[in-house]
PDB file of C-alpha atoms in Angstrom:
ATOM      1  CA  MET A   1     129.429  76.794 104.855  1.00 50.00           C
ATOM      2  CA  ILE A   2     130.126  80.204 103.348  1.00 54.00           C
ATOM      3  CA  ASP A   3     130.441  80.247  99.584  1.00 62.00           C
ATOM      4  CA  ALA A   4     133.395  82.401  98.563  1.00 64.00           C
ATOM      5  CA  ARG A   5     131.209  83.842  95.827  1.00 72.00           C
ATOM      6  CA  HIS A   6     128.759  85.226  98.371  1.00 79.00           C
ATOM      7  CA  PRO A   7     129.195  88.843  99.408  1.00 87.00           C
ATOM      8  CA  ARG A   8     129.870  89.370 103.101  1.00 88.00           C
ATOM      9  CA  PRO A   9     128.115  91.951 105.284  1.00 86.00           C
ATOM     10  CA  THR A  10     131.435  93.714 105.752  1.00 88.00           C
ATOM     11  CA  ASP A  11     131.615  94.300 101.999  1.00 89.00           C
ATOM     12  CA  PHE A  12     129.035  97.047 102.467  1.00 91.00           C
ATOM     13  CA  SER A  13     128.958 100.304 104.389  1.00 90.00           C
ATOM     14  CA  ALA A  14     128.383 100.108 108.127  1.00 91.00           C
ATOM     15  CA  PRO A  15     124.906 100.994 109.415  1.00 91.00           C
ATOM     16  CA  PRO A  16     124.329 104.684 110.135  1.00 93.00           C
ATOM     17  CA  THR A  17     125.352 105.944 113.554  1.00 95.00           C
ATOM     18  CA  ARG A  18     123.366 108.123 115.939  1.00 95.00           C
ATOM     19  CA  VAL A  19     125.430 111.060 114.694  1.00 96.00           C
ATOM     20  CA  ASP A  20     124.318 110.296 111.126  1.00 95.00           C
ATOM     21  CA  LEU A  21     120.663 110.109 112.170  1.00 93.00           C
ATOM     22  CA  GLU A  22     120.865 113.406 114.042  1.00 95.00           C
ATOM     23  CA  ARG A  23     122.634 115.084 111.123  1.00 95.00           C
ATOM     24  CA  TRP A  24     119.960 113.892 108.685  1.00 95.00           C
ATOM     25  CA  ALA A  25     117.189 115.033 111.028  1.00 93.00           C
ATOM     26  CA  ASP A  26     118.789 118.484 111.245  1.00 94.00           C
ATOM     27  CA  ALA A  27     119.074 118.632 107.451  1.00 96.00           C
ATOM     28  CA  ASP A  28     115.424 117.647 107.125  1.00 94.00           C
ATOM     29  CA  ARG A  29     114.327 120.417 109.489  1.00 93.00           C
ATOM     30  CA  SER A  30     116.488 122.959 107.690  1.00 95.00           C
ATOM     31  CA  ALA A  31     115.021 121.987 104.304  1.00 96.00           C
ATOM     32  CA  ARG A  32     111.359 122.344 105.269  1.00 95.00           C
ATOM     33  CA  PRO A  33     111.061 126.125 104.820  1.00 95.00           C
ATOM     34  CA  ALA A  34     112.298 125.802 101.219  1.00 96.00           C
ATOM     35  CA  ARG A  35     109.946 122.875 100.587  1.00 97.00           C
ATOM     36  CA  LEU A  36     107.014 124.879 101.904  1.00 97.00           C
ATOM     37  CA  GLY A  37     108.165 127.842  99.836  1.00 97.00           C
ATOM     38  CA  ARG A  38     108.001 125.802  96.640  1.00 97.00           C
ATOM     39  CA  LEU A  39     104.530 124.538  97.545  1.00 97.00           C
ATOM     40  CA  ARG A  40     103.352 128.076  98.267  1.00 97.00           C
ATOM     41  CA  ALA A  41     104.657 129.187  94.887  1.00 97.00           C
ATOM     42  CA  ARG A  42     102.478 126.509  93.277  1.00 97.00           C
ATOM     43  CA  MET A  43      99.529 127.657  95.371  1.00 97.00           C
ATOM     44  CA  GLU A  44      99.968 131.248  94.261  1.00 97.00           C
ATOM     45  CA  GLU A  45     100.298 130.215  90.630  1.00 97.00           C
ATOM     46  CA  ALA A  46      97.085 128.163  90.864  1.00 97.00           C
ATOM     47  CA  GLY A  47      95.198 130.911  92.668  1.00 97.00           C
ATOM     48  CA  VAL A  48      94.474 128.932  95.837  1.00 97.00           C
ATOM     49  CA  ASP A  49      95.028 130.197  99.360  1.00 95.00           C
ATOM     50  CA  ALA A  50      95.465 126.839 101.135  1.00 98.00           C
ATOM     51  CA  TYR A  51      96.676 123.301 100.512  1.00 98.00           C
ATOM     52  CA  PHE A  52      95.133 120.397 102.417  1.00 97.00           C
ATOM     53  CA  GLY A  53      97.445 117.385 102.684  1.00 95.00           C
ATOM     54  CA  VAL A  54      96.554 113.895 103.852  1.00 93.00           C
ATOM     55  CA  ARG A  55      99.423 111.575 102.834  1.00 92.00           C
ATOM     56  CA  ARG A  56     101.671 110.578 105.729  1.00 89.00           C
ATOM     57  CA  GLU A  57     104.745 110.891 103.468  1.00 93.00           C
ATOM     58  CA  HIS A  58     103.792 114.494 102.773  1.00 95.00           C
ATOM     59  CA  MET A  59     103.092 115.127 106.454  1.00 92.00           C
ATOM     60  CA  ARG A  60     106.665 114.220 107.335  1.00 93.00           C
ATOM     61  CA  TYR A  61     108.223 115.896 104.289  1.00 96.00           C
ATOM     62  CA  LEU A  62     106.522 119.260 104.773  1.00 96.00           C
ATOM     63  CA  THR A  63     105.780 119.458 108.496  1.00 94.00           C
ATOM     64  CA  GLY A  64     107.979 116.910 110.283  1.00 93.00           C
ATOM     65  CA  PHE A  65     104.998 115.104 111.815  1.00 92.00           C
ATOM     66  CA  SER A  66     105.606 111.364 111.511  1.00 90.00           C
ATOM     67  CA  LEU A  67     103.240 108.415 111.541  1.00 85.00           C
ATOM     68  CA  ALA A  68     104.345 104.816 111.210  1.00 83.00           C
ATOM     69  CA  GLU A  69     102.671 102.877 108.418  1.00 79.00           C
ATOM     70  CA  THR A  70     100.948 100.731 111.042  1.00 79.00           C
ATOM     71  CA  GLU A  71      99.440 103.842 112.672  1.00 82.00           C
ATOM     72  CA  THR A  72      97.789 105.228 109.562  1.00 74.00           C
ATOM     73  CA  ALA A  73      94.518 103.353 109.990  1.00 73.00           C
ATOM     74  CA  SER A  74      94.143 104.166 113.696  1.00 80.00           C
ATOM     75  CA  ALA A  75      95.392 107.767 113.705  1.00 81.00           C
ATOM     76  CA  GLY A  76      92.123 109.146 112.421  1.00 83.00           C
ATOM     77  CA  ASP A  77      92.671 112.637 111.035  1.00 88.00           C
ATOM     78  CA  SER A  78      95.757 113.350 113.135  1.00 88.00           C
ATOM     79  CA  GLY A  79      98.699 114.441 111.027  1.00 87.00           C
ATOM     80  CA  LYS A  80      96.647 115.871 108.186  1.00 92.00           C
ATOM     81  CA  PHE A  81      97.691 119.443 107.546  1.00 95.00           C
ATOM     82  CA  LEU A  82      96.657 122.731 105.995  1.00 97.00           C
ATOM     83  CA  VAL A  83      99.300 125.000 104.465  1.00 97.00           C
ATOM     84  CA  THR A  84      98.525 128.675 103.900  1.00 97.00           C
ATOM     85  CA  ALA A  85     100.685 131.557 102.741  1.00 95.00           C
ATOM     86  CA  ASP A  86     101.745 132.383 106.280  1.00 93.00           C
ATOM     87  CA  GLY A  87     101.499 129.190 108.296  1.00 94.00           C
ATOM     88  CA  VAL A  88     100.884 125.470 108.716  1.00 96.00           C
ATOM     89  CA  ARG A  89      98.109 123.900 110.763  1.00 95.00           C
ATOM     90  CA  VAL A  90      98.536 120.283 111.818  1.00 94.00           C
ATOM     91  CA  LEU A  91      95.501 118.312 112.946  1.00 92.00           C
ATOM     92  CA  ALA A  92      95.949 116.287 116.137  1.00 88.00           C
ATOM     93  CA  ASP A  93      93.779 114.598 118.720  1.00 88.00           C
ATOM     94  CA  SER A  94      94.793 114.030 122.349  1.00 87.00           C
ATOM     95  CA  ARG A  95      96.937 110.994 121.481  1.00 89.00           C
ATOM     96  CA  TYR A  96      99.262 113.100 119.354  1.00 89.00           C
ATOM     97  CA  THR A  97      99.378 116.544 120.978  1.00 87.00           C
ATOM     98  CA  ILE A  98     102.695 115.918 122.752  1.00 90.00           C
ATOM     99  CA  GLN A  99     104.214 114.431 119.599  1.00 90.00           C
ATOM    100  CA  ALA A 100     102.970 117.368 117.533  1.00 89.00           C
ATOM    101  CA  ARG A 101     104.469 119.895 119.957  1.00 89.00           C
ATOM    102  CA  ARG A 102     107.797 118.064 119.743  1.00 91.00           C
ATOM    103  CA  GLU A 103     107.917 117.420 115.993  1.00 92.00           C
ATOM    104  CA  VAL A 104     106.178 120.497 114.580  1.00 90.00           C
ATOM    105  CA  PRO A 105     106.821 123.280 117.111  1.00 89.00           C
ATOM    106  CA  ASP A 106     106.536 126.003 114.462  1.00 87.00           C
ATOM    107  CA  SER A 107     103.089 124.864 113.316  1.00 90.00           C
ATOM    108  CA  VAL A 108      99.671 125.600 114.768  1.00 90.00           C
ATOM    109  CA  GLN A 109      98.043 122.562 116.335  1.00 88.00           C
ATOM    110  CA  PHE A 110      94.406 122.241 115.396  1.00 91.00           C
ATOM    111  CA  GLU A 111      92.380 119.944 117.635  1.00 87.00           C
ATOM    112  CA  CYS A 112      90.397 117.381 115.695  1.00 86.00           C
ATOM    113  CA  TYR A 113      88.688 114.814 117.908  1.00 76.00           C
ATOM    114  CA  HIS A 114      85.637 114.137 115.778  1.00 67.00           C
ATOM    115  CA  ALA A 115      84.918 113.562 112.115  1.00 82.00           C
ATOM    116  CA  LEU A 116      86.943 115.862 109.895  1.00 91.00           C
ATOM    117  CA  SER A 117      83.808 117.268 108.284  1.00 92.00           C
ATOM    118  CA  GLU A 118      82.612 118.516 111.688  1.00 93.00           C
ATOM    119  CA  ARG A 119      85.823 120.477 112.252  1.00 93.00           C
ATOM    120  CA  TRP A 120      86.375 121.532 108.645  1.00 96.00           C
ATOM    121  CA  PRO A 121      84.396 124.818 108.820  1.00 96.00           C
ATOM    122  CA  ALA A 122      86.406 125.940 111.854  1.00 95.00           C
ATOM    123  CA  LEU A 123      89.703 124.917 110.234  1.00 96.00           C
ATOM    124  CA  VAL A 124      89.198 126.838 106.995  1.00 96.00           C
ATOM    125  CA  ALA A 125      87.679 129.820 108.823  1.00 96.00           C
ATOM    126  CA  GLU A 126      90.643 130.021 111.199  1.00 95.00           C
ATOM    127  CA  ALA A 127      93.005 129.882 108.212  1.00 95.00           C
ATOM    128  CA  GLY A 128      90.980 132.401 106.206  1.00 95.00           C
ATOM    129  CA  ALA A 129      90.848 129.956 103.296  1.00 96.00           C
ATOM    130  CA  HIS A 130      88.314 130.261 100.471  1.00 97.00           C
ATOM    131  CA  ARG A 131      89.928 128.182  97.705  1.00 98.00           C
ATOM    132  CA  VAL A 132      91.614 125.027  99.009  1.00 98.00           C
ATOM    133  CA  ALA A 133      93.765 122.667  96.947  1.00 98.00           C
ATOM    134  CA  VAL A 134      93.163 119.089  98.091  1.00 97.00           C
ATOM    135  CA  GLU A 135      95.226 115.948  97.458  1.00 93.00           C
ATOM    136  CA  ALA A 136      92.329 114.523  95.497  1.00 89.00           C
ATOM    137  CA  GLY A 137      93.886 111.153  94.742  1.00 90.00           C
ATOM    138  CA  PHE A 138      93.944 110.295  98.442  1.00 92.00           C
ATOM    139  CA  VAL A 139      90.638 111.739  99.638  1.00 91.00           C
ATOM    140  CA  PRO A 140      87.622 109.412  99.271  1.00 91.00           C
ATOM    141  CA  HIS A 141      84.739 110.824  97.270  1.00 93.00           C
ATOM    142  CA  ALA A 142      82.409 110.572 100.270  1.00 93.00           C
ATOM    143  CA  THR A 143      84.829 112.620 102.385  1.00 92.00           C
ATOM    144  CA  TRP A 144      85.127 115.206  99.619  1.00 95.00           C
ATOM    145  CA  GLU A 145      81.344 115.534  99.482  1.00 96.00           C
ATOM    146  CA  ARG A 146      81.095 115.940 103.253  1.00 95.00           C
ATOM    147  CA  LEU A 147      83.780 118.644 103.294  1.00 96.00           C
ATOM    148  CA  ALA A 148      82.075 120.497 100.455  1.00 97.00           C
ATOM    149  CA  ALA A 149      78.731 120.346 102.260  1.00 97.00           C
ATOM    150  CA  ALA A 150      80.235 121.372 105.607  1.00 96.00           C
ATOM    151  CA  ALA A 151      81.660 124.632 104.208  1.00 97.00           C
ATOM    152  CA  PRO A 152      79.756 125.433 100.992  1.00 97.00           C
ATOM    153  CA  ASP A 153      81.417 128.841 100.643  1.00 96.00           C
ATOM    154  CA  VAL A 154      84.863 127.201 100.391  1.00 97.00           C
ATOM    155  CA  GLU A 155      85.847 125.930  96.946  1.00 97.00           C
ATOM    156  CA  LEU A 156      87.744 122.632  96.869  1.00 97.00           C
ATOM    157  CA  ILE A 157      90.265 122.336  94.039  1.00 97.00           C
ATOM    158  CA  ALA A 158      91.414 118.838  93.068  1.00 96.00           C
ATOM    159  CA  VAL A 159      95.186 118.708  92.596  1.00 96.00           C
ATOM    160  CA  GLU A 160      97.637 115.871  92.117  1.00 93.00           C
ATOM    161  CA  GLY A 161     101.401 115.586  92.049  1.00 94.00           C
ATOM    162  CA  TRP A 162     102.315 118.939  93.562  1.00 96.00           C
ATOM    163  CA  VAL A 163     104.369 117.570  96.443  1.00 96.00           C
ATOM    164  CA  GLU A 164     105.377 114.425  94.561  1.00 95.00           C
ATOM    165  CA  ALA A 165     107.042 116.554  91.878  1.00 93.00           C
ATOM    166  CA  ASP A 166     109.121 118.271  94.542  1.00 94.00           C
ATOM    167  CA  ARG A 167     110.030 115.010  96.263  1.00 95.00           C
ATOM    168  CA  GLN A 168     111.371 113.560  93.010  1.00 94.00           C
ATOM    169  CA  VAL A 169     114.374 115.893  93.275  1.00 94.00           C
ATOM    170  CA  LYS A 170     116.368 114.522  96.193  1.00 95.00           C
ATOM    171  CA  GLU A 171     118.350 116.717  98.547  1.00 95.00           C
ATOM    172  CA  PRO A 172     121.936 115.690  99.478  1.00 95.00           C
ATOM    173  CA  ALA A 173     120.910 114.357 102.894  1.00 95.00           C
ATOM    174  CA  GLU A 174     118.082 112.355 101.323  1.00 96.00           C
ATOM    175  CA  ILE A 175     120.535 110.758  98.880  1.00 96.00           C
ATOM    176  CA  GLU A 176     122.780 109.807 101.800  1.00 96.00           C
ATOM    177  CA  ARG A 177     119.845 108.214 103.613  1.00 95.00           C
ATOM    178  CA  ILE A 178     118.821 106.238 100.537  1.00 96.00           C
ATOM    179  CA  ALA A 179     122.387 104.956 100.122  1.00 96.00           C
ATOM    180  CA  ALA A 180     122.518 104.008 103.811  1.00 96.00           C
ATOM    181  CA  ALA A 181     119.195 102.155 103.552  1.00 95.00           C
ATOM    182  CA  CYS A 182     120.464 100.229 100.519  1.00 95.00           C
ATOM    183  CA  ALA A 183     123.633  99.287 102.412  1.00 94.00           C
ATOM    184  CA  VAL A 184     121.585  98.009 105.368  1.00 92.00           C
ATOM    185  CA  ALA A 185     119.514  95.861 103.001  1.00 91.00           C
ATOM    186  CA  ASP A 186     122.667  94.580 101.275  1.00 92.00           C
ATOM    187  CA  ARG A 187     124.278  93.678 104.601  1.00 92.00           C
ATOM    188  CA  ALA A 188     121.137  91.843 105.699  1.00 89.00           C
ATOM    189  CA  LEU A 189     120.931  89.841 102.474  1.00 88.00           C
ATOM    190  CA  ALA A 190     124.642  89.032 102.591  1.00 90.00           C
ATOM    191  CA  ALA A 191     124.215  87.681 106.127  1.00 88.00           C
ATOM    192  CA  LEU A 192     121.224  85.615 105.044  1.00 88.00           C
ATOM    193  CA  LEU A 193     122.633  84.045 101.875  1.00 87.00           C
ATOM    194  CA  PRO A 194     124.759  81.378 103.648  1.00 86.00           C
ATOM    195  CA  MET A 195     121.669  80.236 105.561  1.00 84.00           C
ATOM    196  CA  ILE A 196     119.605  79.416 102.470  1.00 86.00           C
ATOM    197  CA  ARG A 197     119.116  75.687 101.946  1.00 86.00           C
ATOM    198  CA  PRO A 198     116.926  73.617  99.616  1.00 89.00           C
ATOM    199  CA  GLY A 199     113.518  73.084 101.158  1.00 90.00           C
ATOM    200  CA  MET A 200     113.518  76.228 103.300  1.00 89.00           C
ATOM    201  CA  THR A 201     110.401  78.349 103.122  1.00 91.00           C
ATOM    202  CA  GLU A 202     110.258  82.078 102.590  1.00 90.00           C
ATOM    203  CA  ALA A 203     108.658  82.401 106.027  1.00 92.00           C
ATOM    204  CA  GLU A 204     111.647  80.686 107.659  1.00 89.00           C
ATOM    205  CA  LEU A 205     114.067  83.032 105.917  1.00 87.00           C
ATOM    206  CA  ALA A 206     111.965  86.032 106.871  1.00 87.00           C
ATOM    207  CA  MET A 207     111.982  84.932 110.513  1.00 88.00           C
ATOM    208  CA  ASP A 208     115.749  84.457 110.430  1.00 85.00           C
ATOM    209  CA  LEU A 209     116.174  87.927 108.974  1.00 83.00           C
ATOM    210  CA  GLU A 210     113.752  89.452 111.482  1.00 82.00           C
ATOM    211  CA  TRP A 211     115.733  88.208 114.471  1.00 79.00           C
ATOM    212  CA  ARG A 212     119.191  89.160 113.255  1.00 70.00           C
TER     213      ARG A 212
END
């Protein structure tokens, strides 16, 4: 029985259409040059000639390369990226080369099949980097030490919050996507509320929601 006090799914905005998704994807692509420009301004101010990023959220935000949360552990070093004043290099092994060509066509693909430390000297040499800002909060100390030892003439500079500060200011298309995501969650909860009964477990509700 539906309680009249319960909101109904139709009380909220309809899910986004394919047209919406394509429009947001276009807006995301169009915004990346400005995002990279702001990062490069920070790099110049800090006196570094490259920025090494490892967070998957930053990969997508700055380069367009996307990894699902479930892929992070198995992707190895694929998706990590190096931004310089005149380009972006995206690391990819053979599992991701086609995806990288599709999602980041304007970037240079850098093959990385082995441990990052083994390919690090070639990466920084190809980029002409001597002082590299690194997302220190997301690079294990052991990895940092291996990178430093692999290219001792390259100075690693620990930085935090550079990209996060930029991402805090949402673009119009990002605000639309957030609102659409909230509406989807509201519709799902509204559909689930009439199904809740005393004695039901959270797992049962989660399964019901999963299959709707």
